XYZ file of C-alpha atoms in Angstrom:
410
model
C 34.141 93.322 64.948
C 35.989 90.593 63.073
C 34.672 88.390 60.335
C 34.326 84.839 61.625
C 33.648 81.710 59.640
C 32.601 83.627 56.552
C 30.299 86.033 58.447
C 31.455 89.657 57.973
C 30.826 92.297 60.592
C 27.776 94.510 60.290
C 30.023 97.432 59.310
C 31.834 95.414 56.636
C 28.524 94.194 55.224
C 27.156 97.746 55.140
C 30.267 98.923 53.268
C 29.922 96.150 50.677
C 26.228 96.814 50.130
C 26.881 100.546 50.003
C 29.629 100.111 47.408
C 27.351 97.992 45.217
C 24.548 100.545 45.522
C 26.972 103.371 44.701
C 27.939 101.574 41.514
C 24.309 101.188 40.469
C 23.096 104.707 41.373
C 24.668 106.639 38.454
C 23.030 104.318 35.934
C 19.640 104.694 37.633
C 19.928 108.502 37.843
C 20.994 108.872 34.214
C 18.230 106.556 33.050
C 15.558 108.446 34.992
C 16.824 111.811 33.764
C 16.909 110.633 30.147
C 20.519 111.769 29.750
C 22.154 110.546 26.535
C 25.701 109.170 26.754
C 28.224 108.338 24.075
C 28.327 104.583 23.275
C 31.544 103.977 25.209
C 30.302 105.750 28.313
C 26.914 104.042 28.027
C 28.605 100.636 28.077
C 30.751 101.634 31.067
C 28.068 103.309 33.201
C 25.136 101.035 32.453
C 27.370 97.964 32.394
C 28.552 98.875 35.904
C 24.916 99.311 36.893
C 24.103 95.816 35.620
C 27.145 94.334 37.364
C 26.438 95.976 40.737
C 22.722 95.203 40.548
C 23.514 91.581 39.713
C 25.665 91.441 42.838
C 22.801 92.827 44.952
C 20.452 90.258 43.397
C 22.860 87.476 44.332
C 23.015 88.670 47.931
C 19.232 88.945 48.139
C 18.749 85.486 46.625
C 21.332 83.935 48.937
C 19.771 85.588 51.993
C 16.365 84.241 50.983
C 17.762 80.755 51.491
C 17.563 81.423 55.233
C 13.791 81.124 54.849
C 13.799 78.110 52.540
C 16.248 75.292 52.154
C 17.208 72.456 49.896
C 17.637 71.965 46.169
C 14.688 74.190 45.257
C 16.353 77.119 47.034
C 19.476 76.657 44.931
C 17.364 76.435 41.764
C 15.557 79.680 42.638
C 18.903 81.269 43.488
C 20.171 80.283 40.048
C 17.062 81.754 38.415
C 17.360 85.095 40.202
C 21.079 85.207 39.480
C 20.512 85.230 35.728
C 17.822 87.945 35.693
C 20.372 90.472 34.367
C 21.110 88.106 31.499
C 17.385 87.762 30.803
C 16.902 91.534 30.798
C 19.593 92.166 28.174
C 18.776 89.179 25.985
C 15.025 89.716 26.014
C 15.563 93.351 25.081
C 17.508 92.260 22.000
C 14.742 89.813 21.062
C 12.057 92.458 21.647
C 13.932 95.036 19.564
C 14.311 92.471 16.779
C 10.535 92.568 16.370
C 10.848 95.999 14.756
C 14.492 95.858 13.644
C 15.493 92.407 12.297
C 19.206 93.174 12.695
C 18.784 92.782 16.461
C 17.847 89.101 16.067
C 21.514 88.277 15.622
C 22.363 89.960 18.924
C 19.683 88.013 20.809
C 21.204 84.744 19.608
C 24.730 86.022 20.308
C 23.940 87.010 23.877
C 22.179 83.712 24.601
C 24.906 81.480 23.175
C 27.683 83.502 24.798
C 26.106 83.294 28.237
C 25.569 79.547 27.950
C 29.074 78.795 26.747
C 30.637 81.028 29.425
C 28.912 79.055 32.168
C 30.312 75.713 31.013
C 33.594 76.793 29.432
C 34.703 79.239 32.122
C 32.385 78.948 35.136
C 32.682 75.200 35.688
C 36.498 75.144 35.310
C 36.817 78.132 37.676
C 34.902 76.233 40.355
C 37.142 73.196 39.851
C 40.276 75.372 40.078
C 39.087 77.120 43.249
C 38.226 73.764 44.796
C 41.643 72.305 43.930
C 43.460 75.329 45.381
C 41.352 75.236 48.556
C 42.079 71.542 49.068
C 45.773 72.071 48.397
C 45.866 74.890 50.947
C 44.504 72.463 53.514
C 46.753 69.605 52.347
C 43.652 67.554 51.554
C 43.424 65.061 48.674
C 41.727 66.310 45.497
C 39.431 63.662 44.060
C 37.401 66.108 41.998
C 33.969 67.573 42.691
C 31.284 65.066 43.654
C 27.718 66.304 43.158
C 24.818 65.352 45.394
C 22.495 62.598 44.078
C 19.649 65.044 43.439
C 21.817 66.727 40.806
C 20.856 63.876 38.484
C 17.659 65.866 37.990
C 19.599 68.835 36.613
C 21.684 66.587 34.375
C 18.622 64.726 33.083
C 16.618 67.863 32.292
C 19.630 69.503 30.667
C 20.205 66.377 28.556
C 16.698 66.537 27.100
C 16.988 70.271 26.447
C 20.386 69.762 24.783
C 18.983 67.219 22.337
C 15.936 69.372 21.554
C 18.198 72.366 20.937
C 19.490 70.889 17.681
C 16.056 71.557 16.179
C 16.906 75.283 16.164
C 19.955 75.173 13.859
C 18.261 72.556 11.680
C 15.197 74.793 11.127
C 17.278 78.009 11.193
C 14.950 79.620 13.714
C 13.831 79.561 17.323
C 10.286 78.572 16.432
C 6.969 79.284 18.107
C 6.921 75.712 19.423
C 10.149 76.222 21.422
C 8.464 78.122 24.302
C 5.527 75.691 24.153
C 7.966 72.894 24.985
C 10.778 74.490 26.995
C 8.879 76.832 29.328
C 6.696 74.016 30.780
C 9.812 71.828 30.816
C 11.504 74.310 33.127
C 8.384 74.454 35.295
C 8.440 70.676 35.605
C 12.145 70.875 36.472
C 11.355 73.185 39.401
C 8.650 70.761 40.522
C 11.054 67.818 40.452
C 13.756 69.773 42.264
C 11.237 70.849 44.896
C 10.245 67.235 45.534
C 13.778 66.322 46.581
C 14.475 69.324 48.803
C 15.922 68.029 52.039
C 14.968 70.974 54.228
C 18.525 71.223 55.553
C 19.875 74.738 55.948
C 23.234 75.112 54.248
C 25.833 77.559 55.541
C 25.746 81.034 54.040
C 28.869 83.120 53.528
C 29.706 86.805 53.113
C 27.030 89.495 53.143
C 24.116 86.981 53.043
C 25.530 85.312 56.152
C 25.340 88.626 58.008
C 21.866 89.476 56.705
C 20.648 86.015 57.720
C 21.396 86.864 61.358
C 18.747 89.609 61.331
C 15.352 88.988 62.881
C 13.022 87.297 60.386
C 10.776 90.339 59.647
C 13.736 92.667 59.151
C 15.642 90.074 57.124
C 12.710 89.500 54.763
C 12.114 93.227 54.349
C 15.800 93.785 53.564
C 15.818 90.904 51.085
C 12.689 92.197 49.335
C 14.090 95.752 49.173
C 17.418 94.613 47.715
C 15.693 92.421 45.183
C 13.149 95.036 44.063
C 15.694 97.863 43.792
C 18.313 95.771 42.009
C 15.796 94.240 39.596
C 14.463 97.712 38.744
C 17.973 98.984 37.962
C 18.770 95.895 35.875
C 15.716 96.303 33.683
C 16.271 100.072 33.427
C 19.874 99.524 32.303
C 19.134 96.738 29.813
C 18.170 98.950 26.854
C 20.929 101.606 27.044
C 23.558 98.984 27.865
C 22.516 96.779 24.948
C 22.332 99.680 22.495
C 25.630 101.039 23.793
C 27.329 97.726 23.036
C 26.057 97.708 19.464
C 26.952 101.351 18.808
C 30.335 101.065 20.538
C 31.232 98.171 18.296
C 30.400 100.219 15.232
C 32.298 103.324 16.370
C 35.389 101.439 17.593
C 35.616 99.077 14.651
C 35.063 96.034 16.892
C 32.840 93.176 15.810
C 29.493 94.087 17.402
C 28.458 90.444 17.491
C 31.537 89.600 19.586
C 30.898 92.452 22.039
C 27.294 91.386 22.544
C 28.202 87.715 22.761
C 30.917 88.014 25.404
C 31.007 91.406 27.136
C 27.316 91.588 28.046
C 27.134 88.030 29.504
C 30.418 88.579 31.330
C 28.944 91.613 33.107
C 25.688 89.864 33.982
C 27.228 86.510 34.929
C 30.218 87.804 36.929
C 28.549 87.958 40.389
C 27.148 84.456 39.964
C 30.564 83.121 38.975
C 32.147 84.874 41.948
C 29.654 83.327 44.383
C 30.216 79.858 42.896
C 33.983 80.268 43.235
C 33.586 81.439 46.838
C 31.547 78.304 47.551
C 34.349 76.165 46.124
C 37.010 78.071 48.039
C 35.092 77.338 51.246
C 35.058 73.621 50.390
C 31.490 73.719 49.091
C 32.406 73.016 45.502
C 29.344 70.809 45.057
C 27.104 73.793 45.865
C 29.076 76.086 43.580
C 28.976 73.732 40.613
C 25.360 72.832 41.400
C 24.300 76.481 41.256
C 25.993 76.956 37.874
C 24.467 73.711 36.616
C 21.015 74.928 37.636
C 21.698 78.244 35.890
C 22.636 76.335 32.771
C 19.322 74.453 32.924
C 17.218 77.611 33.211
C 19.189 79.480 30.538
C 18.966 76.583 28.071
C 15.236 76.128 28.720
C 13.407 79.180 30.084
C 15.639 81.865 28.537
C 15.667 80.221 25.105
C 11.923 79.648 25.351
C 11.244 83.306 26.154
C 13.111 84.712 23.141
C 10.352 84.039 20.549
C 7.783 85.471 22.975
C 9.777 88.699 23.352
C 10.222 88.839 19.579
C 6.460 88.546 19.049
C 5.733 91.211 21.682
C 8.121 93.529 19.857
C 6.039 93.295 16.702
C 7.875 90.445 14.992
C 6.672 86.991 14.077
C 6.201 84.064 16.421
C 9.626 82.703 15.478
C 13.028 84.330 15.961
C 15.020 83.789 12.744
C 18.650 82.618 12.720
C 21.083 83.450 9.918
C 24.243 81.497 9.091
C 26.468 82.674 11.946
C 23.727 82.273 14.541
C 22.940 78.786 13.218
C 26.600 77.832 13.757
C 26.699 79.430 17.209
C 23.554 77.674 18.415
C 24.793 74.320 17.065
C 28.162 74.843 18.783
C 26.472 75.745 22.076
C 24.198 72.697 21.857
C 27.219 70.455 21.183
C 29.082 71.908 24.181
C 25.981 71.246 26.293
C 25.879 67.611 25.174
C 29.504 67.108 26.229
C 28.829 68.846 29.556
C 25.916 66.492 30.218
C 27.999 63.401 29.439
C 30.810 64.641 31.681
C 28.421 64.879 34.648
C 26.545 61.612 34.097
C 28.535 60.026 36.931
C 28.052 63.157 39.097
C 31.811 63.743 39.233
C 33.789 66.620 37.802
C 37.546 66.053 37.675
C 40.322 68.550 37.052
C 41.174 66.979 33.700
C 37.571 67.374 32.541
C 37.545 71.000 33.717
C 40.766 71.685 31.826
C 39.335 70.061 28.712
C 36.189 72.193 28.761
C 38.239 75.355 29.233
C 40.676 74.530 26.417
C 37.819 73.793 24.019
C 36.211 77.085 25.012
C 39.451 79.018 24.462
C 40.105 77.454 21.056
C 37.156 79.322 19.521
C 38.966 82.638 20.063
C 42.144 81.416 18.403
C 40.141 80.019 15.471
C 37.079 82.288 15.093
C 36.168 81.371 11.513
C 32.972 79.692 10.364
C 34.712 76.442 9.408
C 36.450 76.347 12.797
C 33.080 76.628 14.581
C 31.766 73.708 12.553
C 34.844 71.592 13.302
C 34.659 72.461 16.998
C 30.995 71.443 17.050
C 31.935 67.986 15.761
C 34.844 67.794 18.218
C 32.455 68.393 21.127
C 30.040 65.756 19.817
C 32.824 63.277 19.074
C 34.272 63.598 22.573
C 30.781 63.223 24.024
C 30.271 59.949 22.146
C 33.682 58.595 23.234
C 33.109 59.571 26.859
C 29.599 58.155 26.809
C 30.984 54.671 26.179
C 32.445 54.772 29.697
C 29.272 56.165 31.265
C 26.475 54.203 29.656
C 25.682 52.492 32.955
C 24.628 55.862 34.414
C 21.987 56.525 31.762
C 19.134 54.523 33.409
C 19.549 56.349 36.746
C 19.678 59.684 34.941
C 16.553 58.871 32.927
C 14.690 57.814 36.077
C 15.491 61.206 37.628
C 13.073 62.806 35.155
C 10.069 61.348 36.895
C 10.981 58.789 39.483
C 12.822 58.599 42.748
C 16.556 59.166 42.830
C 19.308 57.685 44.955
C 19.673 59.613 48.159
C 16.270 61.304 47.781
C 14.854 61.795 51.302
C 11.360 61.203 49.909
C 12.120 57.779 48.414
């Protein structure tokens, strides 16, 4: 049977699911048996387990959209997609409760994941969209987000401003979850209010699973989600420890490994799905999913770190030392620029290129002074760009609690 319109055959879908499961099984077996691996092998085996499980989570979350539609479905998809990131980062924060050296890795993992989404994920979606339009000889006017995406932009804007409290106080304080966790809950409420109820086209494995009868589809979705989530949480500790120990044994900066390799493994399936959306001329959905992920990572994930730290035996605040202070400030500044870029709900190729170049610069100039300069560059560009987008601020502010343009409930 051929694949038609993005729907693979049953056999092709079974092969893809089987391959993902095969990649996750060794990690699960080794974890259950208590087998100890060398740091390099631990990173490879458990990292593959995280990657494959993240892919299964994405398929399960996408399939679940067959039973719910609209903006809330995309928000829940984004939340499920970052569970692997949560598992690794919360482990670092929990371990920091008894070993303060792990606090640095919690901040590294969180900032790396957030900057990857904006600096690599968003430009990748724009590139895939441009190539797809070129292939069809269609004009490329950039990605235009749906009106309800003002909610994401508005909630992210508030979180971005509040984030500067962390580098100023040199900690992720006890008050951060008090503010950000309810803020994310309110975000889900607002997104749910504007759900249109329209069923959007699924692609790939989820498209095939969505054709199953409702009881079988829901059982399959629940099984995939439960199994994949179990493997993710089982792999989090050995994968995280393997990264730290591998850095020490190989002479590689452990902070860098934790900041970029771990998020890359956990974010890869989500980035792939977003790119596939763009390639199928659904760039608005792809960018919207990554934008929603950015909201939940910069609110719920950050808010959960002090809680995990306290549960691990530490204080109610997760401390930040000099490098983490710089990294959090840099990530907050990048978030501010990202918010300003999307105030008009358009994402052009030039803006995508700019975000990617700024992201890449940090690797060419990794020093502390360079991070500080780059932070001010992000903020300076945000201020300059804001002068051309001031007129969009009232509509964005109203999205926090009022009706938005294009809202079916207005």
